[in-house]
CSV table of C-alpha atoms in Angstrom, one decimal:
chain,number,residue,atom,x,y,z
A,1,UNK,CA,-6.8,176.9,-111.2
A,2,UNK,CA,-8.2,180.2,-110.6
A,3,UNK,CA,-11.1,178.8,-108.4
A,4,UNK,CA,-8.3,177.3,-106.5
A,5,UNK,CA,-6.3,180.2,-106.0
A,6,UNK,CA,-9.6,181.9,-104.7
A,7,UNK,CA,-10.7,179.4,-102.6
A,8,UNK,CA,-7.7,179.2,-101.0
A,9,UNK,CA,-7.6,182.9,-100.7
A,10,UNK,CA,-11.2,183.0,-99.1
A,11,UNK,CA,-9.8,180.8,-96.7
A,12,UNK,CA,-6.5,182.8,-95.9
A,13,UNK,CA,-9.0,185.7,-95.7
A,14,UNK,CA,-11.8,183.6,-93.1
A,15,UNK,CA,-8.8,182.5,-90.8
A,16,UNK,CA,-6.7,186.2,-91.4
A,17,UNK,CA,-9.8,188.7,-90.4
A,18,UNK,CA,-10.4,187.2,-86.6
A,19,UNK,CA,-7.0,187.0,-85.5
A,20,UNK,CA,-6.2,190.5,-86.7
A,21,UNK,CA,-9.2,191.7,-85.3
A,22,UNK,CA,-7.9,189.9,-82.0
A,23,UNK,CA,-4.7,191.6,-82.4
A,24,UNK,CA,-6.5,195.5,-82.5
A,25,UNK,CA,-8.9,194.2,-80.0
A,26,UNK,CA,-6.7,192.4,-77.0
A,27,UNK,CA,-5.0,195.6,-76.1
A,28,UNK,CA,-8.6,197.5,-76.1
A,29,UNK,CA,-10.0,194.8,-73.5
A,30,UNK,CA,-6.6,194.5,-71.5
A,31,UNK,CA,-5.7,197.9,-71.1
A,32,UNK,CA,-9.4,198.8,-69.9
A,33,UNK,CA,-10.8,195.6,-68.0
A,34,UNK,CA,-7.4,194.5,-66.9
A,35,UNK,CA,-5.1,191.7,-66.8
A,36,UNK,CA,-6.9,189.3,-64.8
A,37,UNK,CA,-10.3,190.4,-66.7
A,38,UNK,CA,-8.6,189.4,-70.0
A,39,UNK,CA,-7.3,186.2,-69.1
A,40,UNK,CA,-10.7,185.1,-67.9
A,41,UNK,CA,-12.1,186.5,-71.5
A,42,UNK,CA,-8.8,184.1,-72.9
A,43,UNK,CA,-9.9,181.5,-70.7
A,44,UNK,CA,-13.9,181.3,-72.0
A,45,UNK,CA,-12.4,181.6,-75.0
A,46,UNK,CA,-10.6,178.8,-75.4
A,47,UNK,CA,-13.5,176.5,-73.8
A,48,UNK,CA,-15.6,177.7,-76.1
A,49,UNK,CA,-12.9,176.3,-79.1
A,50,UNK,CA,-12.9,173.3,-77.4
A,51,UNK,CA,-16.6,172.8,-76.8
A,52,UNK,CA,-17.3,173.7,-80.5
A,53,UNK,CA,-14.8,171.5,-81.9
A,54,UNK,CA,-15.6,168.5,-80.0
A,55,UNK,CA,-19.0,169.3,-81.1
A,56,UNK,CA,-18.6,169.6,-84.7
A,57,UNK,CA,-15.7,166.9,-85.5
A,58,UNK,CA,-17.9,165.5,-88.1
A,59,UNK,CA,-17.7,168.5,-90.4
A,60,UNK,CA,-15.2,166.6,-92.2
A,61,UNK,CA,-17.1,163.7,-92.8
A,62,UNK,CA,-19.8,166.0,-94.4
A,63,UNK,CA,-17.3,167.3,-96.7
A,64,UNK,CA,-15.8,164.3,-97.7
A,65,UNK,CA,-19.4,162.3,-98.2
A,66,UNK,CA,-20.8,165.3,-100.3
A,67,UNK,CA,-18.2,166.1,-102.2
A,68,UNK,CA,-18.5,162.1,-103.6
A,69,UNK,CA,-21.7,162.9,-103.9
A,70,UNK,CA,-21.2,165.7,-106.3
A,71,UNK,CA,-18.8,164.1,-108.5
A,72,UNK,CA,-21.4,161.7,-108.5
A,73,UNK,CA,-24.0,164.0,-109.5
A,74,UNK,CA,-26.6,162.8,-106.9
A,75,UNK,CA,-28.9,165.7,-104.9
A,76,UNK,CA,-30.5,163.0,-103.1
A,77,UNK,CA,-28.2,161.7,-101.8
A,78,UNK,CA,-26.3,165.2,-101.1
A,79,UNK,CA,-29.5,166.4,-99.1
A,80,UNK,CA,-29.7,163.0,-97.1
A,81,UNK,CA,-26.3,163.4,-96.0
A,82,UNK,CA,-26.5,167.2,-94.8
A,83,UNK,CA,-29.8,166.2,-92.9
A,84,UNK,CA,-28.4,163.0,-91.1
A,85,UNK,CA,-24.9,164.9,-90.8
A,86,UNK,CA,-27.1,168.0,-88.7
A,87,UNK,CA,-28.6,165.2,-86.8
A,88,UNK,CA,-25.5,164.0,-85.4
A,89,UNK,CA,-24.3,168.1,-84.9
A,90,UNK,CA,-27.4,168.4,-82.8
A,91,UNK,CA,-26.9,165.4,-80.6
A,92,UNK,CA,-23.3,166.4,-80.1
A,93,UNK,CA,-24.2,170.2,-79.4
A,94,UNK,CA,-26.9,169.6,-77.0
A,95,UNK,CA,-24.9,167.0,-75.2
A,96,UNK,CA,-21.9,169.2,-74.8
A,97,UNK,CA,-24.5,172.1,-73.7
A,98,UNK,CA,-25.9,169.8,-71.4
A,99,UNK,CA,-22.3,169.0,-69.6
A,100,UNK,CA,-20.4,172.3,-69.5
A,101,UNK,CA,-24.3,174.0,-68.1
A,102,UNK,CA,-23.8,171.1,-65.4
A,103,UNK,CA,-20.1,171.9,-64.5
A,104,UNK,CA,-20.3,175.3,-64.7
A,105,UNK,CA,-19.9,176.4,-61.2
A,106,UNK,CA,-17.5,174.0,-60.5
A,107,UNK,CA,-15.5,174.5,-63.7
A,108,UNK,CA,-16.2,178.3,-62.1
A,109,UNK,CA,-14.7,177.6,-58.4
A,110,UNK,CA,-11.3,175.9,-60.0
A,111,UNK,CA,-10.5,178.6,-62.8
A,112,UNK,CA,-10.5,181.4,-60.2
A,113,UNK,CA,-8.6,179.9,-57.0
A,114,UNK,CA,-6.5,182.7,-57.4
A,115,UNK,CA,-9.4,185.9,-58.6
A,116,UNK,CA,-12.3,184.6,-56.4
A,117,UNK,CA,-13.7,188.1,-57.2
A,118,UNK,CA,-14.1,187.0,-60.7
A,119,UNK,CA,-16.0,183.6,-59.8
A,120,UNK,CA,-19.7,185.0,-60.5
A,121,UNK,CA,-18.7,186.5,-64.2
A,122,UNK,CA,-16.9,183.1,-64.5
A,123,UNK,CA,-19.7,180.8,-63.8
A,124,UNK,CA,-21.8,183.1,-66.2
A,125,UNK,CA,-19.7,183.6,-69.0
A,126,UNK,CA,-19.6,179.7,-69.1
A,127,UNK,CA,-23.2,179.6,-69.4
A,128,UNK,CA,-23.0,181.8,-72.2
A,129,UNK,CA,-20.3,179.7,-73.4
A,130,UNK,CA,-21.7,176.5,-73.4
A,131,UNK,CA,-24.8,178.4,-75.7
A,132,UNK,CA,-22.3,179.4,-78.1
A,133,UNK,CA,-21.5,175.8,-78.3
A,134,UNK,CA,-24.4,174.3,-79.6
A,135,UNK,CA,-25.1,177.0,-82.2
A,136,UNK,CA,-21.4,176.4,-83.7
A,137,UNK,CA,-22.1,172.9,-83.4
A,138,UNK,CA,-25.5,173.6,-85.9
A,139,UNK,CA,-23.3,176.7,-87.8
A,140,UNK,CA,-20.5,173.9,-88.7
A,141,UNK,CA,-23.4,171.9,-91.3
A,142,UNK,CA,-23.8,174.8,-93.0
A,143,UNK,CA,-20.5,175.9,-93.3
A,144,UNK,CA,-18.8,172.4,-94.4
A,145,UNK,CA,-22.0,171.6,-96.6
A,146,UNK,CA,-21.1,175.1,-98.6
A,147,UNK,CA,-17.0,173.9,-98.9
A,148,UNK,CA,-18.2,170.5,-100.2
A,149,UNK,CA,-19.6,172.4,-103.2
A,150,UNK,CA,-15.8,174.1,-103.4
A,151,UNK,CA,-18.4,177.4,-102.4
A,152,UNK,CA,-15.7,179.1,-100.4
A,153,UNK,CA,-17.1,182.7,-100.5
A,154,UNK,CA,-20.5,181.7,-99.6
A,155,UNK,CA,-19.3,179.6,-96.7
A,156,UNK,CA,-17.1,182.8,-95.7
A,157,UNK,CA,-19.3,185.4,-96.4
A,158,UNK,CA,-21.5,185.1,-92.9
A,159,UNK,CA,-19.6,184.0,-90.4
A,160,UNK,CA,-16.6,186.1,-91.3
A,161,UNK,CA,-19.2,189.3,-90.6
A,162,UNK,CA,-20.3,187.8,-87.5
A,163,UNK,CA,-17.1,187.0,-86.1
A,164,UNK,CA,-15.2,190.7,-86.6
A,165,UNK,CA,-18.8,191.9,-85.3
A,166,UNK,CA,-18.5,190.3,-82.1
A,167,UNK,CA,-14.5,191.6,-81.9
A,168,UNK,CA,-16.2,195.2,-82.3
A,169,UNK,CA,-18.8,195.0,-79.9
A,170,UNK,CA,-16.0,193.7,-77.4
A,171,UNK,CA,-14.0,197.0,-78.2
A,172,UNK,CA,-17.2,198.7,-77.5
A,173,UNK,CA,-18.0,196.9,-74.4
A,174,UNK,CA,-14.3,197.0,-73.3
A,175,UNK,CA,-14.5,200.9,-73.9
A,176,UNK,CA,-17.8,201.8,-71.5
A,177,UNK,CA,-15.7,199.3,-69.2
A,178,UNK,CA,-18.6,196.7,-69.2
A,179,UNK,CA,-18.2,193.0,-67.6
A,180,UNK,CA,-17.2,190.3,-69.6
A,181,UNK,CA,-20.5,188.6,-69.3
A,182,UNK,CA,-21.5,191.5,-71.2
A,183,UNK,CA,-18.8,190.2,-74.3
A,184,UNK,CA,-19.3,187.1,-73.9
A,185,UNK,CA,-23.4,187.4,-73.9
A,186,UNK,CA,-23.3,189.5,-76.7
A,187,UNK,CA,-20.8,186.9,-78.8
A,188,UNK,CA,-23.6,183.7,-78.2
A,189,UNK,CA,-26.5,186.8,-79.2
A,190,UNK,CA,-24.5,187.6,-82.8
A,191,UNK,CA,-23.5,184.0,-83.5
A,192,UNK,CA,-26.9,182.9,-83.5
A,193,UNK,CA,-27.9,185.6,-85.6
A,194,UNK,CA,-25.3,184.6,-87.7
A,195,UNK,CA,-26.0,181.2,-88.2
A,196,UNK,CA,-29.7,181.7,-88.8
A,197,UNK,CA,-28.5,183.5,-91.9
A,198,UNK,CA,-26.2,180.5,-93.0
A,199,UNK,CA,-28.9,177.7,-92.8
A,200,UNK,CA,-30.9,180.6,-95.2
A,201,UNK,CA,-28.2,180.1,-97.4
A,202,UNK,CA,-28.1,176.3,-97.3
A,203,UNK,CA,-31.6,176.2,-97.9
A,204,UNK,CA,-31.5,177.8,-101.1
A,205,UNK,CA,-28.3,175.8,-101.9
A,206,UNK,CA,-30.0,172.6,-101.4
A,207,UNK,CA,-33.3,174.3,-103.0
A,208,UNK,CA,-35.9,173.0,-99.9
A,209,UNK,CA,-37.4,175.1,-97.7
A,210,UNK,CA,-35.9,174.3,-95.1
A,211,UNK,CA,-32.8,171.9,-93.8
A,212,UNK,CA,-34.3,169.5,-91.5
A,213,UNK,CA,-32.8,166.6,-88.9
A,214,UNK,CA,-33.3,163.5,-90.3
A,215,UNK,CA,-32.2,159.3,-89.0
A,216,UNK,CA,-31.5,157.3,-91.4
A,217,UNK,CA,-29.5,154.5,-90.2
A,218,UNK,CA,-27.4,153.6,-93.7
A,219,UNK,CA,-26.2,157.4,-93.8
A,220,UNK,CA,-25.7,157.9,-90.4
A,221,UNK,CA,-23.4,154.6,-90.1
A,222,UNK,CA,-21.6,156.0,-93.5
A,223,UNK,CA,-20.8,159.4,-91.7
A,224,UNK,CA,-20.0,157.9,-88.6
A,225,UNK,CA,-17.2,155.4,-90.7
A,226,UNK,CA,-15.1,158.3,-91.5
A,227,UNK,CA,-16.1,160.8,-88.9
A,228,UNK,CA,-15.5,159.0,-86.0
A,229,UNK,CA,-11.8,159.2,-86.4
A,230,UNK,CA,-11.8,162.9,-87.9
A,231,UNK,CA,-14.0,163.5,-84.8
A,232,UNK,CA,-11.6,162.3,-82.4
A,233,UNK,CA,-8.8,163.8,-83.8
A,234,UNK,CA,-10.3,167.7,-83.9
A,235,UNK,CA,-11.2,167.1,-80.4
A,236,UNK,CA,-7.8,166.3,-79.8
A,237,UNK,CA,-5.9,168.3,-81.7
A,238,UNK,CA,-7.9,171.4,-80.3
A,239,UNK,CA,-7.5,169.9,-76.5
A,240,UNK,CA,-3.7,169.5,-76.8
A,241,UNK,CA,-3.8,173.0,-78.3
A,242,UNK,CA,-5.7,174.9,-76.0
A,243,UNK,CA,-5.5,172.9,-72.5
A,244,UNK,CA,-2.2,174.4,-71.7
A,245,UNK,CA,-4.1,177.5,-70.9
A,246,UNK,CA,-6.7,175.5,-68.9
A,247,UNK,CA,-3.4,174.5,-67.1
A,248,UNK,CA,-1.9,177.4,-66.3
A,249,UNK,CA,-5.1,179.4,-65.6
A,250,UNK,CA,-5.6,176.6,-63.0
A,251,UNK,CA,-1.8,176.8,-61.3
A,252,UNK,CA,-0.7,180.3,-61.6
A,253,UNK,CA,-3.8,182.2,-62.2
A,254,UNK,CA,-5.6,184.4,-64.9
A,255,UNK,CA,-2.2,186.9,-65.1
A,256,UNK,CA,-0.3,184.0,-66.3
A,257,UNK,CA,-2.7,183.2,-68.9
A,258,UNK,CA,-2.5,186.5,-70.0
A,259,UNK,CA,1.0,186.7,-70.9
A,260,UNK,CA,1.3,183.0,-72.0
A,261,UNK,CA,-2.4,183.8,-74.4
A,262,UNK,CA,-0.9,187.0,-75.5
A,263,UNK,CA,2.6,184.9,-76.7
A,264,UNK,CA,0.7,182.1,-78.6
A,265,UNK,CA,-1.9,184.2,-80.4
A,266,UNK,CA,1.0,185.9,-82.1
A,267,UNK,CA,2.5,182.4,-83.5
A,268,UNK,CA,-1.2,181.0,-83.8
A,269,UNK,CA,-1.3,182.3,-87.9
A,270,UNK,CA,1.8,179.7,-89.0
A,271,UNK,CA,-0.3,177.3,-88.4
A,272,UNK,CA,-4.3,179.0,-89.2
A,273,UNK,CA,-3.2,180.3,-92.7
A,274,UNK,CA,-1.5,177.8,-93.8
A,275,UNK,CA,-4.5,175.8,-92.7
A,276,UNK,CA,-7.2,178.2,-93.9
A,277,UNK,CA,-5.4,178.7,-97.4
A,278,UNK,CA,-5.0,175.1,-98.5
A,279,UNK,CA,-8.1,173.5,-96.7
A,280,UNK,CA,-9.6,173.4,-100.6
A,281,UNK,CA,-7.3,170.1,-100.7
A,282,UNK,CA,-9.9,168.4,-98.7
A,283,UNK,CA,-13.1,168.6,-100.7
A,284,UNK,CA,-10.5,168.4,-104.0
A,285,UNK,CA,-9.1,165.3,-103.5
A,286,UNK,CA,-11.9,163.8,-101.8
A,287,UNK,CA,-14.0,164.0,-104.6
A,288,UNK,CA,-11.5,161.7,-106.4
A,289,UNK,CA,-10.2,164.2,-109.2
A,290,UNK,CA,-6.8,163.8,-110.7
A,291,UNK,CA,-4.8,160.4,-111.3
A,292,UNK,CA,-1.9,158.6,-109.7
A,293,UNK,CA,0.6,161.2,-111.3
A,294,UNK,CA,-1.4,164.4,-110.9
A,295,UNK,CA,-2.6,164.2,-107.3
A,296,UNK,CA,1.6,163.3,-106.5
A,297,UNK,CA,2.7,166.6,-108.6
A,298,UNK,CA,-0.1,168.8,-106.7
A,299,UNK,CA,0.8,167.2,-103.4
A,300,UNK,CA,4.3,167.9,-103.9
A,301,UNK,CA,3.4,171.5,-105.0
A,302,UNK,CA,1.1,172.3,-102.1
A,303,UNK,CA,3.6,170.7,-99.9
A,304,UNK,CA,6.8,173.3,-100.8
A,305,UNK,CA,3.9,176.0,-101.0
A,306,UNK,CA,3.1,175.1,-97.3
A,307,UNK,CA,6.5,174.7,-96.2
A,308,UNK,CA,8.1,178.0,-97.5
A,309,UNK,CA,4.9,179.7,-96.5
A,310,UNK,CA,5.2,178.7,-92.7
A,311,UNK,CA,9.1,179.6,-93.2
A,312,UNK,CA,8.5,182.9,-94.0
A,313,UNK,CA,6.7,183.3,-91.3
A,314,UNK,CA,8.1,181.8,-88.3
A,315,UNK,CA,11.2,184.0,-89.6
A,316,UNK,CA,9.3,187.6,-89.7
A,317,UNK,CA,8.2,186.2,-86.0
A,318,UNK,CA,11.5,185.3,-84.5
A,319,UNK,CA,12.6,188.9,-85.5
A,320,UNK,CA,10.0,190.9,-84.6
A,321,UNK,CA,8.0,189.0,-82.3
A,322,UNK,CA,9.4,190.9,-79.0
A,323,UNK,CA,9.0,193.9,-80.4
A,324,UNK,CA,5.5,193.3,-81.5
A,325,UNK,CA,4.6,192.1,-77.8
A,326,UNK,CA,5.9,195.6,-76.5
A,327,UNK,CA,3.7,197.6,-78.5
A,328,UNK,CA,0.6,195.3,-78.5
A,329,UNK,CA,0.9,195.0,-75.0
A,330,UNK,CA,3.6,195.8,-72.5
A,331,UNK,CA,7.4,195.5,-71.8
A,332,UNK,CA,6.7,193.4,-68.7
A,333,UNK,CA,4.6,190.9,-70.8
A,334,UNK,CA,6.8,190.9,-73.5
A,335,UNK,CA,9.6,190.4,-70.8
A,336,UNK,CA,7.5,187.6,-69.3
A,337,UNK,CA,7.1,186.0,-73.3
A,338,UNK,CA,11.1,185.8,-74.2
A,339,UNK,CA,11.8,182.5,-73.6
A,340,UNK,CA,8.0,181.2,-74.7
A,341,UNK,CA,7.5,183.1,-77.5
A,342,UNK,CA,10.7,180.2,-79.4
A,343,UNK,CA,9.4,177.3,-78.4
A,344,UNK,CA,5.9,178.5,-79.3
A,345,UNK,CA,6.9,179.8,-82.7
A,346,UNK,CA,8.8,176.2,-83.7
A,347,UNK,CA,5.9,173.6,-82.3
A,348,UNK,CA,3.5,176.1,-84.4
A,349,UNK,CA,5.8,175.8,-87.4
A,350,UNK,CA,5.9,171.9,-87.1
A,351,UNK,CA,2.2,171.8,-87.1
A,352,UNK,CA,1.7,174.1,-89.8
A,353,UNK,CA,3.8,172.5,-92.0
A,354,UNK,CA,2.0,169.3,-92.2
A,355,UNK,CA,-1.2,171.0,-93.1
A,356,UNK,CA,-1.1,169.5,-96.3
A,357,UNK,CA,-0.2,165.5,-95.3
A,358,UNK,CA,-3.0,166.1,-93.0
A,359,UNK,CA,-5.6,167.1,-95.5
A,360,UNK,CA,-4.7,164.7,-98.3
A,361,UNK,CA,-5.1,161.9,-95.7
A,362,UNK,CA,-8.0,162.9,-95.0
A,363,UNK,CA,-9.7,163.1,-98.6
A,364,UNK,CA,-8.1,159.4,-99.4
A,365,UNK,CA,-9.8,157.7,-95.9
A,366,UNK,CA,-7.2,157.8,-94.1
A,367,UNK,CA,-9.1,159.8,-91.1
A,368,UNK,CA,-7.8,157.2,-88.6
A,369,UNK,CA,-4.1,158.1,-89.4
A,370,UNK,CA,-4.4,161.5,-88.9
A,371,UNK,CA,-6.1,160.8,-85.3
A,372,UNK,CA,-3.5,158.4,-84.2
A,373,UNK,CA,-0.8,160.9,-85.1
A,374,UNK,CA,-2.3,163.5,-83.2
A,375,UNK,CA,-3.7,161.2,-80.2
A,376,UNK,CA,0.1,160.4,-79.8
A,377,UNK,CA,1.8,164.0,-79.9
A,378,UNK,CA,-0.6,165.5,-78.1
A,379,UNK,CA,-0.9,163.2,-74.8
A,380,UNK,CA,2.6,163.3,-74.9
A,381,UNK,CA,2.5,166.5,-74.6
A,382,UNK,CA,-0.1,166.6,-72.4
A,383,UNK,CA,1.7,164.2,-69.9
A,384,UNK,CA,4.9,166.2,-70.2
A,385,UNK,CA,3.1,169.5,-68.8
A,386,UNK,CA,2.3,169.5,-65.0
A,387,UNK,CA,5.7,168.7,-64.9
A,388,UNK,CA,7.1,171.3,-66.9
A,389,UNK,CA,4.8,173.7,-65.6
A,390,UNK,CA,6.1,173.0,-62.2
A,391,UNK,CA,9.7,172.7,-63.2
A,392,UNK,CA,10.1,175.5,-65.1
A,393,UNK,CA,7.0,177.8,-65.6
A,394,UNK,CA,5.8,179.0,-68.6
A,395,UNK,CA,9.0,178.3,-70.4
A,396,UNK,CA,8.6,174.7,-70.0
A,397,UNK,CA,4.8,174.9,-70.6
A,398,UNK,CA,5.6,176.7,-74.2
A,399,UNK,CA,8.5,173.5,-74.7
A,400,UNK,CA,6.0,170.5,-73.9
A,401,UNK,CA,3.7,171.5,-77.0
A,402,UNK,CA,6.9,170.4,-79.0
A,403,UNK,CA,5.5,166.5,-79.3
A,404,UNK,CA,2.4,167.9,-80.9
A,405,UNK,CA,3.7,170.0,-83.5
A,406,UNK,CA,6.5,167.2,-84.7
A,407,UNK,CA,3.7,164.8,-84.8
A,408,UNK,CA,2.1,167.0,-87.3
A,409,UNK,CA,4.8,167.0,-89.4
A,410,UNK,CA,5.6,162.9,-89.3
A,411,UNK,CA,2.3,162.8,-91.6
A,412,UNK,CA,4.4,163.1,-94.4
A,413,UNK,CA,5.5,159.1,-93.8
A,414,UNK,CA,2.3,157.4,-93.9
A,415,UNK,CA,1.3,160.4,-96.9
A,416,UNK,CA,4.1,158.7,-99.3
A,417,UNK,CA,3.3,155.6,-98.7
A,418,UNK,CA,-0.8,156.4,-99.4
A,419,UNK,CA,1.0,158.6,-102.7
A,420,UNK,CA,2.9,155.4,-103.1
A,421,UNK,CA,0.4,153.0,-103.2
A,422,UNK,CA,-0.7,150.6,-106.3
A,423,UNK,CA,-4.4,151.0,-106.0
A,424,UNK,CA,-3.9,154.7,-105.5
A,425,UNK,CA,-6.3,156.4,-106.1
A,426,UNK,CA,-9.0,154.8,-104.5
A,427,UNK,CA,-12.0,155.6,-107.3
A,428,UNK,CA,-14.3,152.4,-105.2
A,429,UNK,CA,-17.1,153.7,-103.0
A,430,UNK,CA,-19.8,152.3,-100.8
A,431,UNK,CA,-23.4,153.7,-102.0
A,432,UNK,CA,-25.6,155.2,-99.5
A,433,UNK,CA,-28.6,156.5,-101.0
């Protein structure tokens, strides 16, 4: 229980430190590069999520393989599956790379219709971007390799430095009133550093000398089972999340991104540490410990946990959230959030509460669930927002992420019935060695 509680508090403490450190830092870079500068910073930003999620969806099928692995007892098989698994990172990373280097001027022209003074720092901070992309694509093997082994604080440990040291140099930069190329450049400079160190530290985990690529067909179509559908659904759950930005930036202009950004970075943490704290489920469950009985009692545990934990906070948000945009930023942008900062804070809730149906799914197979769920909320949402957007602003931008966040929280139905089940649990598995 105690390794629980401080995994799960590593976790709360991985997802905590950057968006607190976003929270000191936004002011910094707003108040001294500007509005529009900001929202381009927001903008790169959330292409970067994107790219790095589509190129590491199969994280979770490298936690879910090795931790089987481990309760197995088998290293061979452990370091087959981290090499084929950084393979497949790789292919996705430099393929990504490949597309956003090729659209980059383009991608460049559209974002700033309305700041064509900002079109040169665009085109090269998405250069930079696309970088940053293939090194968290190669960062996202060490990282899920290290949470397989339930190794929490090691996982944490480098890329928790790296991350608030790349919020500090963009205070710095922000300060001596430097470009954003400058932020974003120095961002794809630390996270390499960064994940250099982390493949150190999986080297000496899996005691080689070094982690390697490797193509083995049996363990690449054994990843590719699970992670195909775990794949699909980060890269959609991420685009749902983050295109509404993309949207806006493209309609109203970097401003308008500002505000919205500003408003959904506050509610972002119902969802991240509920996430962060009870992602420990994942590699727990998935390596097949407990029975019918105990797994159903934990569940139900982490489920009230999750729920009374997003509670509390959507609660402390609806009644200080204004407040806390007037002094983190300004009356006029917390005038401009009122009627997105609700709807933001209640689709965030509903997606934060099914953390946990989401993440016991996934240990027990059930990877092509979760997608579907997600595939569906989110391109309804997605279909719902040109029209919003046009119909009612930002307001009805923040009200067409509602789809998303309820289909979150339908989980819980196909979760009983897996709870439910008379071959639960599932203690069969394929052999790939």
């Amino acid at each position: 229980m105690k390794r629980h509680l401080a995994n799960a508090a590593y976790g709360v403490i991985d997802y905590l430190a950057f968006p607190l450190g976003m929270l000191i830092v936004a002011p910094v870079v707003l108040h001294r590069l500007g509005a529009a500068s900001y929202g381009l910073w927001t903008l790169v930003t959330s292409v970067v999520t994107i790219g790095s999620v589509a190129a590491s969806g199969f994280g979770d099928a490298n936690i879910q393989r090795v931790s089987r692995w481990l309760e197995q007892d088998d290293p061979v098989a452990i370091r087959r599956t981290v090499r084929n698994s950084l393979s497949i990172h790789l292919v996705l990373g430099c393929l990504l790379t490949s597309i956003l280097l090729a659209f980059a001027g383009t991608a460049a022209a559209r974002f700033t219709l309305v700041t064509p003074e900002l079109n040169h720092q665009c085109f090269l901070s998405l250069c930079f971007a696309a970088l940053i992309i293939l090194v968290r694509a190669l960062e996202t093997v060490c990282v899920s390799t290290q949470r397989a082994f339930l190794r929490y604080s090691a996982s944490i440990r480098t890329s928790l430095c790296a991350r608030v040291l790349t919020l500090v140099v963009a205070a710095f930069l922000s300060i001596l009133h430097a470009s954003i190329v400058s932020i974003v450049a120095a961002t794809a400079l630390i996270t390499a550093i960064g994940t250099a160190l982390q493949f150190y530290e999986l080297a000496k985990l899996m005691r080689v000398r070094w982690v390697a690529p490797a193509f083995h067909p049996d363990v690449l179509k054994d990843l590719f089972k699970f992670g195909i559908y775990s794949w699909l659904q980060a890269v959609s759950a991420v685009i749902f999340v983050q295109i509404d930005r993309i949207f806006l930036g493209t309609h109203l202009g970097m401003q308008a991104v500002a505000a919205y950004a500003l408003c959904l970075q506050l509610t972002q943490p119902l969802y991240g540490i509920a996430a962060a704290g009870l992602h420990f489920l994942f590699p727990y469950f998935a390596s097949g410990a407990g029975t019918r009985h105990s797994q159903g009692r934990q569940v139900l545990i982490a489920t009230l946990c999750n729920v009374v934990l997003v509670t509390i906070g959507a609660a402390i948000l609806v009644t200080f959230g204004l407040p806390l945009l007037r002094i983190w930023a300004s009356s006029a942008i917390a005038e401009a959030s009122a009627g997105v900062l609700p709807l933001a804070i209640i689709s965030t809730a509903f997606a934060g509460m099914g953390v946990t149906a989401t993440y016991t799914l996934l240990a027990h197979d059930h990877s092509r669930t979760v997608m579907l769920f997600n595939v569906i909320g989110g391109t309804i949402s997605v279909c719902m927002m040109p029209y919003m957007l046009s119909r009612f602003g930002i307001v009805g931008l923040a009200a067409a992420r509602l789809p998303y966040g309820v289909a979150n929280l339908l989980l819980y139905l196909p979760l009983f019935s897996v709870l439910t089940a008379r071959d639960f649990p599932v203690t069969a598995y394929e052999e790939v060695r």
